[in-house]
Structures are given as structure tokens and as C-alpha cells.
mmCIF file of the C-alpha atoms, coordinates in Angstrom:
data_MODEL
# 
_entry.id   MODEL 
# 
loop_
_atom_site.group_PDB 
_atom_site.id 
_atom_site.type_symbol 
_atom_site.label_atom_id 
_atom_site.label_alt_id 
_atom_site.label_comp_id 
_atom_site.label_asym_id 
_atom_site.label_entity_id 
_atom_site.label_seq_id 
_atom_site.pdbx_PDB_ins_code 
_atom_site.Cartn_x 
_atom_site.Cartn_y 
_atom_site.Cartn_z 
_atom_site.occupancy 
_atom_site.B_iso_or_equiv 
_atom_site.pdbx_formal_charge 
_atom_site.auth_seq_id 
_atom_site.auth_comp_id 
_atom_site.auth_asym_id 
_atom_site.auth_atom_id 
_atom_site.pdbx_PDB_model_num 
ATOM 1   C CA . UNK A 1 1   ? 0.000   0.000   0.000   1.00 0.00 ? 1   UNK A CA 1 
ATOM 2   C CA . UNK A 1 2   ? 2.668   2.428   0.793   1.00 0.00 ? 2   UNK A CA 1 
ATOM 3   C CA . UNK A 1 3   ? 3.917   2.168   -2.801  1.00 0.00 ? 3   UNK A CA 1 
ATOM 4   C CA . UNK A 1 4   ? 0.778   2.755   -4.624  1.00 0.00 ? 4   UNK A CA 1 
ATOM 5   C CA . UNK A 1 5   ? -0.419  6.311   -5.768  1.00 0.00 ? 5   UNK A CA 1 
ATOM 6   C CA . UNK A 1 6   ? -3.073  8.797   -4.002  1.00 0.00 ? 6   UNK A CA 1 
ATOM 7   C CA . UNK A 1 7   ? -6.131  8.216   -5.049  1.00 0.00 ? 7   UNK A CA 1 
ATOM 8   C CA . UNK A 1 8   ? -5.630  3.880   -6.189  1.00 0.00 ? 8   UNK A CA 1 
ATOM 9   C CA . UNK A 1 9   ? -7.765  2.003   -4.596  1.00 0.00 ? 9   UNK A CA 1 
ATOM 10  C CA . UNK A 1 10  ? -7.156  -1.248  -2.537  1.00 0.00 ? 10  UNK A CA 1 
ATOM 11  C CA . UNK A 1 11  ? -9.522  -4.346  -2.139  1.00 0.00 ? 11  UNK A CA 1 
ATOM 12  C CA . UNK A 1 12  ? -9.133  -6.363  1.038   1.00 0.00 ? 12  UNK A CA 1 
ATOM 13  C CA . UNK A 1 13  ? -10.187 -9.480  0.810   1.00 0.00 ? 13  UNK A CA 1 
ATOM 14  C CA . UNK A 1 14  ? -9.126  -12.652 2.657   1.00 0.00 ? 14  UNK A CA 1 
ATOM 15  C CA . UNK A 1 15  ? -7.871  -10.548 5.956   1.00 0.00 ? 15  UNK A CA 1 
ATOM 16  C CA . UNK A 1 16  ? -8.102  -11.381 9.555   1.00 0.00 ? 16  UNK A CA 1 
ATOM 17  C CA . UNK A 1 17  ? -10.307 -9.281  10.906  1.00 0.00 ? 17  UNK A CA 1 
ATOM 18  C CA . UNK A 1 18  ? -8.352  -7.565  13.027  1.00 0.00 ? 18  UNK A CA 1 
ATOM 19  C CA . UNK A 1 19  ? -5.906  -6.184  10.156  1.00 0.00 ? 19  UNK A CA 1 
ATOM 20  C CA . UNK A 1 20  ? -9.024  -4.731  8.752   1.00 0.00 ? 20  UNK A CA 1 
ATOM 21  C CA . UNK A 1 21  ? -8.832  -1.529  10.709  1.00 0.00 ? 21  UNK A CA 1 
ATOM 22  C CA . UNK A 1 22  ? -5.131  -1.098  10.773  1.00 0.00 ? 22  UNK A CA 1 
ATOM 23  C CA . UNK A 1 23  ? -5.529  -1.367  6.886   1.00 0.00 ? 23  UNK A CA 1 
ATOM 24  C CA . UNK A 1 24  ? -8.267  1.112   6.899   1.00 0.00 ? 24  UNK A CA 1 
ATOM 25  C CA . UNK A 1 25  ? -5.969  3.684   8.451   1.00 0.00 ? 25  UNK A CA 1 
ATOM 26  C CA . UNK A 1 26  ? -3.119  2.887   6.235   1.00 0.00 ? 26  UNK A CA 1 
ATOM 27  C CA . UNK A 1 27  ? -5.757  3.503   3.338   1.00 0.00 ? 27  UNK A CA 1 
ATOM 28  C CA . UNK A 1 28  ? -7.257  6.697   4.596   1.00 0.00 ? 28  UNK A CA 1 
ATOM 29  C CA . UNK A 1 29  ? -3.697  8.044   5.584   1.00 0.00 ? 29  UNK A CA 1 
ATOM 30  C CA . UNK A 1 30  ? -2.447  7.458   2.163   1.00 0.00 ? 30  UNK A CA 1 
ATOM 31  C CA . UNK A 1 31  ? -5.320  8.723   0.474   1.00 0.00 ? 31  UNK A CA 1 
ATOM 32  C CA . UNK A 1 32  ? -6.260  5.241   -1.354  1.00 0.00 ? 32  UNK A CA 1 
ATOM 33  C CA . UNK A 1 33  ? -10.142 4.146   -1.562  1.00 0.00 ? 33  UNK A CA 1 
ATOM 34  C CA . UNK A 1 34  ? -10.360 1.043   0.320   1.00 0.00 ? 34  UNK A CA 1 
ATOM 35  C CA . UNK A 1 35  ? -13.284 -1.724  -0.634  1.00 0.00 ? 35  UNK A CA 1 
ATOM 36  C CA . UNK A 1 36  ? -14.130 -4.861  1.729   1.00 0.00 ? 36  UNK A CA 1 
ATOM 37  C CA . UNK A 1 37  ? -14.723 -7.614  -0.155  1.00 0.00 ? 37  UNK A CA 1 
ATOM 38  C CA . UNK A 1 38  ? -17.557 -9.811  0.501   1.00 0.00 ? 38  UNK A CA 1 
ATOM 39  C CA . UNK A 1 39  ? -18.291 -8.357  4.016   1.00 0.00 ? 39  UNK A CA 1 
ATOM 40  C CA . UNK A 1 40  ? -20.776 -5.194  3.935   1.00 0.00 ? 40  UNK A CA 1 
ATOM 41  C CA . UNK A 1 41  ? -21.493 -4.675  7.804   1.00 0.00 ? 41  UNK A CA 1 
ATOM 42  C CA . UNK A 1 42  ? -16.883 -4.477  7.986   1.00 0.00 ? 42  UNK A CA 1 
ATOM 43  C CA . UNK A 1 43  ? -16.973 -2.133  4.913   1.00 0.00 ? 43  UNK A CA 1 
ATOM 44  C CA . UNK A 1 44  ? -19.605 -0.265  6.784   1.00 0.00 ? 44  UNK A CA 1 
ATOM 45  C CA . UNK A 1 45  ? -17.953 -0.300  10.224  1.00 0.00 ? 45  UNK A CA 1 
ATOM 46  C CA . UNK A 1 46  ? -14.461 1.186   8.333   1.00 0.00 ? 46  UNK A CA 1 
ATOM 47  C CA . UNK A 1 47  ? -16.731 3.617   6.231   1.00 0.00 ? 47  UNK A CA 1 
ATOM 48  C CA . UNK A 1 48  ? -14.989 1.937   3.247   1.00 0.00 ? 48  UNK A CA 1 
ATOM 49  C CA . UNK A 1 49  ? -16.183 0.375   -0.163  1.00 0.00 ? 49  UNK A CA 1 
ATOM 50  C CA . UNK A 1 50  ? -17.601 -2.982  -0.611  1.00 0.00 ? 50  UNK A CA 1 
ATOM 51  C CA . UNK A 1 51  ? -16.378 -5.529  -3.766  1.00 0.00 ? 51  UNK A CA 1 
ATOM 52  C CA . UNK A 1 52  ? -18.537 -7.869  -4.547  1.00 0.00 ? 52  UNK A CA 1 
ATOM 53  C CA . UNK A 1 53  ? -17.598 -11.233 -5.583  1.00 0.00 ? 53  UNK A CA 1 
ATOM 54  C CA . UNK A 1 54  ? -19.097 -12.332 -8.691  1.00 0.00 ? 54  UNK A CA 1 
ATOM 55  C CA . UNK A 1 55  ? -19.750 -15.971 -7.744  1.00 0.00 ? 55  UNK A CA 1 
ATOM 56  C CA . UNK A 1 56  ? -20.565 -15.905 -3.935  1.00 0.00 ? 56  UNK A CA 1 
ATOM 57  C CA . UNK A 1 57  ? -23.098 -14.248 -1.921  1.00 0.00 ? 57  UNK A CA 1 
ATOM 58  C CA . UNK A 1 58  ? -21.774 -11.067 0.304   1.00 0.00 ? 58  UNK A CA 1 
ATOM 59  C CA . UNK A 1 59  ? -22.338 -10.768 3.994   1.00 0.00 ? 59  UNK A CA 1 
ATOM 60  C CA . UNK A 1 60  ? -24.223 -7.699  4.847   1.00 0.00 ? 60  UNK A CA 1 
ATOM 61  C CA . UNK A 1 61  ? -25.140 -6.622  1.556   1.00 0.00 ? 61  UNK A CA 1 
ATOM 62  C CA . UNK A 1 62  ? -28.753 -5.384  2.113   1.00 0.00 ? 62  UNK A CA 1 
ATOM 63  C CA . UNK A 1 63  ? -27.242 -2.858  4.911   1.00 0.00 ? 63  UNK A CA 1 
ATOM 64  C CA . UNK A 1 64  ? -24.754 -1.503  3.008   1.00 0.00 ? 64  UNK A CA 1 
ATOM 65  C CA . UNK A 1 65  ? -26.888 -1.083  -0.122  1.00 0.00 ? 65  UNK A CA 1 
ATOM 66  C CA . UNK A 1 66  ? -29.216 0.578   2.078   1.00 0.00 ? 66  UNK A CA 1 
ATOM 67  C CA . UNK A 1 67  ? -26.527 3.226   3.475   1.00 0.00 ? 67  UNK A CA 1 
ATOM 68  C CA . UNK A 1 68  ? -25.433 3.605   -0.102  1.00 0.00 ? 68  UNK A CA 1 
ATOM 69  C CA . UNK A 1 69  ? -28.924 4.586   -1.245  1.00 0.00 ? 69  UNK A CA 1 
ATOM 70  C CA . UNK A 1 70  ? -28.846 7.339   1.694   1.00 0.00 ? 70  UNK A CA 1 
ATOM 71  C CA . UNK A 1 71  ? -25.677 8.791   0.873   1.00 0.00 ? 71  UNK A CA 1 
ATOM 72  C CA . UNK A 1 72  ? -25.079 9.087   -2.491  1.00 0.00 ? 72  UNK A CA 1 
ATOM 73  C CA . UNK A 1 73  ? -21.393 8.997   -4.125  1.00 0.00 ? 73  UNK A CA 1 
ATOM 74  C CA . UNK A 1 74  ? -19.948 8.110   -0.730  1.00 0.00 ? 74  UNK A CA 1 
ATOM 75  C CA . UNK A 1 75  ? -19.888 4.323   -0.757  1.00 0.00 ? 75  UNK A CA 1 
ATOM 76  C CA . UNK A 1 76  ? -17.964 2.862   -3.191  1.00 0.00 ? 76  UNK A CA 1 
ATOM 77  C CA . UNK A 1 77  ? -19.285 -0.341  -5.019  1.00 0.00 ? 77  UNK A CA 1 
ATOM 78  C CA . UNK A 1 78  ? -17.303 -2.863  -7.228  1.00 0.00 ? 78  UNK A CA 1 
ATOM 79  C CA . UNK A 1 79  ? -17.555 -5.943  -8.546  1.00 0.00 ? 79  UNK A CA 1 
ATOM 80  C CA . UNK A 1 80  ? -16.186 -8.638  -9.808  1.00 0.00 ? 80  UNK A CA 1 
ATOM 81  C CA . UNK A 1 81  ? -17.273 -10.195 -13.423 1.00 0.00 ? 81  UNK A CA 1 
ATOM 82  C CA . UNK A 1 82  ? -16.525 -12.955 -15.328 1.00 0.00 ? 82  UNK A CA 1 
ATOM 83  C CA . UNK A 1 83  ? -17.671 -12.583 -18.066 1.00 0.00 ? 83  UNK A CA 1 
ATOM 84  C CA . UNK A 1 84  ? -21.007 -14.414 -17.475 1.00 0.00 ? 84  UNK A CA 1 
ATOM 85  C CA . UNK A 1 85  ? -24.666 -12.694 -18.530 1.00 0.00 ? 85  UNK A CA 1 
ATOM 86  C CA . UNK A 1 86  ? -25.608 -13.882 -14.944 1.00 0.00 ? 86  UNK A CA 1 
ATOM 87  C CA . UNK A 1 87  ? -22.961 -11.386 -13.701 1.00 0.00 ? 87  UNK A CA 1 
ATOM 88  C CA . UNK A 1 88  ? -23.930 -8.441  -15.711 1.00 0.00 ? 88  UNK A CA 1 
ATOM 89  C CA . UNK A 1 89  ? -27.716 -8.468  -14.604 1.00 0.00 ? 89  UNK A CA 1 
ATOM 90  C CA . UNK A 1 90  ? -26.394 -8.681  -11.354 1.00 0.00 ? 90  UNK A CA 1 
ATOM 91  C CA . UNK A 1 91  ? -23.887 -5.658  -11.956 1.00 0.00 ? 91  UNK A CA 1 
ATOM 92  C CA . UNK A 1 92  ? -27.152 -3.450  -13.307 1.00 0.00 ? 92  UNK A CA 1 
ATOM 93  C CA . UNK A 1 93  ? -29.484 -4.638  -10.425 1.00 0.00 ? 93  UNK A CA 1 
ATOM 94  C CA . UNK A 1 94  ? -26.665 -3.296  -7.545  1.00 0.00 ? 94  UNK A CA 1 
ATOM 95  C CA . UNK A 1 95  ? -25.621 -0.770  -9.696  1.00 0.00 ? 95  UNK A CA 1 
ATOM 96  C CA . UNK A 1 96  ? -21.928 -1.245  -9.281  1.00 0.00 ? 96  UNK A CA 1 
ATOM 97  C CA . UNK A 1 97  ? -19.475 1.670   -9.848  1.00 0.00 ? 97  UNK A CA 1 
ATOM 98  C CA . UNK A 1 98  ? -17.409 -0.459  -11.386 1.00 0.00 ? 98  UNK A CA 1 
ATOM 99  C CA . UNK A 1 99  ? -16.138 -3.913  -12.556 1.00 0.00 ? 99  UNK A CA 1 
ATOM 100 C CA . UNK A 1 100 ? -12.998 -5.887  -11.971 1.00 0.00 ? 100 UNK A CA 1 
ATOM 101 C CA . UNK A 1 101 ? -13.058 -8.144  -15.503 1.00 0.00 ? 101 UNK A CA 1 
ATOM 102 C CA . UNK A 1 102 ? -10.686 -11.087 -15.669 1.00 0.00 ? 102 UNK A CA 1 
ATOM 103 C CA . UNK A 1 103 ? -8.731  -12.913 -16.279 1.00 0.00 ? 103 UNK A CA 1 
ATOM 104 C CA . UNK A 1 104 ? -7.338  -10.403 -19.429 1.00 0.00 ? 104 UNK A CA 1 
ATOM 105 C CA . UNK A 1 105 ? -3.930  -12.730 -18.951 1.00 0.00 ? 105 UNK A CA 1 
ATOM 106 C CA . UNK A 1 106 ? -3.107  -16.057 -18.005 1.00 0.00 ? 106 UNK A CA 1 
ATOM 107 C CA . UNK A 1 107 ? -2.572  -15.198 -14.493 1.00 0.00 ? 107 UNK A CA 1 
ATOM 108 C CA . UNK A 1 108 ? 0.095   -17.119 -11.521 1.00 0.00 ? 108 UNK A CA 1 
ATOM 109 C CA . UNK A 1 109 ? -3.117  -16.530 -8.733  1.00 0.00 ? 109 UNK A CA 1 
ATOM 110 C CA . UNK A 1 110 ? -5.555  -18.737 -10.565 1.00 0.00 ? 110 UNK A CA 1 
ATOM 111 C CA . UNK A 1 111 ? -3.850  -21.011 -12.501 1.00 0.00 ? 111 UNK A CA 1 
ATOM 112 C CA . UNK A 1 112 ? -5.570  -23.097 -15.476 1.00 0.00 ? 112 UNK A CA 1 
ATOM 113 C CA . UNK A 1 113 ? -8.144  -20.287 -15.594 1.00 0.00 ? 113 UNK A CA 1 
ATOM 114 C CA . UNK A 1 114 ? -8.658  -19.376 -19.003 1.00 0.00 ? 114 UNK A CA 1 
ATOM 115 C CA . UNK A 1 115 ? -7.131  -15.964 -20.445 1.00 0.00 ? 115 UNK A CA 1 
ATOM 116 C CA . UNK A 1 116 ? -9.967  -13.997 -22.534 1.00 0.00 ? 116 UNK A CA 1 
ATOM 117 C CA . UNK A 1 117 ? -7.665  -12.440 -24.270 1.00 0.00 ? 117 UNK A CA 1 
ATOM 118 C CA . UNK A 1 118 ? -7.577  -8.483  -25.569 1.00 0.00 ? 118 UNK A CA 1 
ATOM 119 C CA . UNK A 1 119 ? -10.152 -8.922  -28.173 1.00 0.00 ? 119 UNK A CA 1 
ATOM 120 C CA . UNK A 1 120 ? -12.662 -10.738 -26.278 1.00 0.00 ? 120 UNK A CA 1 
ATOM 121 C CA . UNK A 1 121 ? -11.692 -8.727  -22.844 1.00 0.00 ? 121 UNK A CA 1 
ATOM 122 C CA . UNK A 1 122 ? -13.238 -5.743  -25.101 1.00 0.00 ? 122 UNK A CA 1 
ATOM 123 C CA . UNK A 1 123 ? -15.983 -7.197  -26.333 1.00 0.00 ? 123 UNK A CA 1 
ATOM 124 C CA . UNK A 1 124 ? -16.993 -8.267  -22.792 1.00 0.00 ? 124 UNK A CA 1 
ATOM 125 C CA . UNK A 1 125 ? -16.924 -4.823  -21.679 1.00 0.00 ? 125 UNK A CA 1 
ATOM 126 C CA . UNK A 1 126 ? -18.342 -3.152  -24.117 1.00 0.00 ? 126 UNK A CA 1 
ATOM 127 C CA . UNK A 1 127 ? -21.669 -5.100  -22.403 1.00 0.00 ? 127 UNK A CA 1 
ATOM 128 C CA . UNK A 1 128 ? -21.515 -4.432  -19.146 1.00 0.00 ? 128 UNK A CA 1 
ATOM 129 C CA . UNK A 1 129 ? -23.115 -1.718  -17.067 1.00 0.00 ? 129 UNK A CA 1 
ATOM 130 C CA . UNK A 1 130 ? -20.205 -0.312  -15.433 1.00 0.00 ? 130 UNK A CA 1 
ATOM 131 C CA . UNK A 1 131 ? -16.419 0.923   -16.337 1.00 0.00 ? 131 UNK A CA 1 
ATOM 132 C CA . UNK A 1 132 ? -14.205 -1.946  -16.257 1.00 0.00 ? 132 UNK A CA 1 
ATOM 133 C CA . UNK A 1 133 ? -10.768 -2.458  -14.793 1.00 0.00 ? 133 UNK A CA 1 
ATOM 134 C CA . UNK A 1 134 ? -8.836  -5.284  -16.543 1.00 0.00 ? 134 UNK A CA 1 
ATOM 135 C CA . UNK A 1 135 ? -6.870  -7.339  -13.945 1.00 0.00 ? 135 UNK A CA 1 
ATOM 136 C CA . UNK A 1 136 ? -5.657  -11.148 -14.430 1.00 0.00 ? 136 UNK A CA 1 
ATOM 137 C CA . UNK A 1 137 ? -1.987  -11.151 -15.662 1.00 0.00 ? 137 UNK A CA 1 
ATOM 138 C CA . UNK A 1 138 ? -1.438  -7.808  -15.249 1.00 0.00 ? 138 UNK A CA 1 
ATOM 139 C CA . UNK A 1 139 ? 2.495   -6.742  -15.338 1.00 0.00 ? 139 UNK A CA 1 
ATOM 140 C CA . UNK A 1 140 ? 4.442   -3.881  -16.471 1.00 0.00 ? 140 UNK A CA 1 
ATOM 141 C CA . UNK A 1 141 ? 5.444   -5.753  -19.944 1.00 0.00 ? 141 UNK A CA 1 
ATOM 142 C CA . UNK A 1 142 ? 1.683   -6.135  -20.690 1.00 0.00 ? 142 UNK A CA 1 
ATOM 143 C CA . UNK A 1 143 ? 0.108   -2.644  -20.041 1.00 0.00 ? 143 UNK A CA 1 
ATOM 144 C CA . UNK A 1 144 ? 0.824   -1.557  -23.505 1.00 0.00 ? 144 UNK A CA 1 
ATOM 145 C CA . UNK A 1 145 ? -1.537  -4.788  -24.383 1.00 0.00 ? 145 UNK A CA 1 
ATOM 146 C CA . UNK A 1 146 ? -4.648  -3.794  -21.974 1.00 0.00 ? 146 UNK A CA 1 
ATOM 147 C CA . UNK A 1 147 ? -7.258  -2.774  -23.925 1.00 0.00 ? 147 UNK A CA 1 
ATOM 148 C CA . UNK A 1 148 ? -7.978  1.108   -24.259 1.00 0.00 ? 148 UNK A CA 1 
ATOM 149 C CA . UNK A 1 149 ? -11.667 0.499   -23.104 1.00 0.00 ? 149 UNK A CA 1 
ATOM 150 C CA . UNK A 1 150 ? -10.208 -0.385  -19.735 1.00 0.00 ? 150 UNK A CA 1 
ATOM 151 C CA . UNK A 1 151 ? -11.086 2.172   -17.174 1.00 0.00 ? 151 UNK A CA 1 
ATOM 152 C CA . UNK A 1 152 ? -7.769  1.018   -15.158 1.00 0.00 ? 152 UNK A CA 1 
ATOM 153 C CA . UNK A 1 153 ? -5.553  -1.819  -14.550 1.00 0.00 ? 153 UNK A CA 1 
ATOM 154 C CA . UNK A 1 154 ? -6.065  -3.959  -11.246 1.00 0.00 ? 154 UNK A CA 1 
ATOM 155 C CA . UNK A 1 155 ? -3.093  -6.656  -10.139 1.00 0.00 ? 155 UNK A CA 1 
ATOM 156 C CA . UNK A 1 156 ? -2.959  -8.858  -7.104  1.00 0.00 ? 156 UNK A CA 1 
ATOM 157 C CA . UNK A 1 157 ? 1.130   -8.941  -7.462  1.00 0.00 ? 157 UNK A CA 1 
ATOM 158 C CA . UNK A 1 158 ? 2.065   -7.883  -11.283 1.00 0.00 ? 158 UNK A CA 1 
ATOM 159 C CA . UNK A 1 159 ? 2.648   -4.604  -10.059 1.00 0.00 ? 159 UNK A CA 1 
ATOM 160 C CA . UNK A 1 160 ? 4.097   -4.999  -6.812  1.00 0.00 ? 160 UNK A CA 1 
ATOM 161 C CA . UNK A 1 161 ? 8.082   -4.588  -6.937  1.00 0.00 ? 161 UNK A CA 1 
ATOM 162 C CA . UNK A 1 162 ? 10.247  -7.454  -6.795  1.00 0.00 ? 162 UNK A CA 1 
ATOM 163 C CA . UNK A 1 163 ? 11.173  -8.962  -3.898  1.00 0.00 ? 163 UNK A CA 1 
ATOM 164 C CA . UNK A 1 164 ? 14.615  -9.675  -2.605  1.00 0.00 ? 164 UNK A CA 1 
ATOM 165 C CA . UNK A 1 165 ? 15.504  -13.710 -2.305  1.00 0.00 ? 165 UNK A CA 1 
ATOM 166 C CA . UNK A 1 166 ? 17.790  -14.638 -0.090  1.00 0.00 ? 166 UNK A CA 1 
ATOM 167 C CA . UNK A 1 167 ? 20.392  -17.566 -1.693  1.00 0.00 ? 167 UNK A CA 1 
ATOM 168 C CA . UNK A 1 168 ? 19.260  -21.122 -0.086  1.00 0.00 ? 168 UNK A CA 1 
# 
């Protein structure tokens, strides 16, 4: 977090939940946009985003649609697609701010997933409801091939610098 740029955002997902608000302040003292994933009472309780997984139900979703609806352009709301028609009418009915559409590249996180690919990464977008950030893949020898219809680039650890290895 400490590397990214004001103003990137930052999904937490998989967290103990006691990292969650030590993250939060991280986030907030940086000036990055922090989204929950899958848990809309903690996104709530850290006034944070939520990110909705595309496959799997989220925890305290009705509440923090709810608090959304009452403050308008304060909550954040993404989700993730993949590629699926089921996904998209789900995407209009919450009326996600935006998308995270993958894989775009065979990725090291989820291996054997299939790559869409540029061409059909685009075409994908094109018909969803929401801007889309590519992510699957992502490093910084592929940017040049992310598709201009991406709103943004996402990466779990393309982007992170490389870490030091000690010899065995």
C-alpha cells in the first residue's frame, strides 16, 4: 500500500479481521479508496467500499446497499465479473461503480483459468453496465496490451516490486 499512488484504490479481501482496521488507516492516511470484499457490515464499520464477488453471496449486503442509497457517491461499489450474462444483470441490479473483468492474462493466482484475451476482454466490456478495470496477468510488460476500453488496470502482485531472495 505504501507504494501505490493517491487516489488507487485497494480491495481487502481474505484478511483477519483484526488487520481490517489497521488497513483502513493505512488507506485513509495514504489517500487510497479502500473496498471490503464480501463483508458489507466491515466495509460499513471502516466507512470503506464494498467488492462484490461475482460468484458468492456477500455478507451484509442489504445494509450496506441501504446506506449507499442514503448517501449518495460516498460508498464505493465494485464488482467482480466474469464474463457471465448472470454477472452483468447482477452488476445493473446493484448498480456497481465499477467492474474488476478477468482474467485479461493467463494469471500465476488462478492457474488453469482461461485468459480472454484483448479482443474478447473488449468485447466483454463493451456489455456491461459499469467501467471496467482489466486485472488477471497484469504486469508492467503487458500494459501496452490492456485494452484502451479499460477504465484502469487492477493486479494482485504484477505490479508490486520485486522482492529480494535470499540464496538457499
Amino acid at each position: 500500500m505504501a507504494a501505490l499512488p493517491r487516489g488507487a484504490g485497494v480491495v481487502a479481501r481474505g484478511l483477519a479481521p483484526g488487520l481490517l482496521a489497521p488497513v483502513a488507516r493505512l488507506a485513509r492516511q495514504r489517500g487510497l479508496r479502500l473496498l471490503v470484499a464480501g463483508d458489507g457490515r466491515a466495509a460499513l464499520a471502516l466507512r470503506a467500499g464494498l467488492h462484490v464477488p461475482d460468484r458468492r453471496e456477500s455478507g451484509g449486503l442489504l445494509p450496506f446497499l441501504m446506506a449507499r442509497r442514503a448517501a449518495p457517491g460516498q460508498l464505493m461499489l465494485s464488482m467482480a465479473a466474469h464474463g457471465g450474462q448472470r454477472g452483468a444483470a447482477r452488476a445493473r441490479r446493484l448498480g456497481v461503480d465499477c467492474l474488476f473483468l478477468s482474467p485479461l492474462f493467463p494469471t500465476q493466482s488462478h492457474p488453469g483459468a482461461q485468459a480472454l484475451g484483448a479482443p474478447r476482454w473488449g468485447l466483454l466490456a463493451r456489455g456491461l453496465p459499469a467501467p471496467c478495470l482489466a486485472l488477471g496477468g497484469i504486469t508492467p510488460a503487458r500494459l501496452g496490451a490492456v485494452p484502451r476500453r479499460a477504465a484502469g488496470v487492477a493486479a494482485i502482485a504484477g505490479l508490486a516490486p520485486p522482492v529480494a531472495r535470499l540464496p538457499q
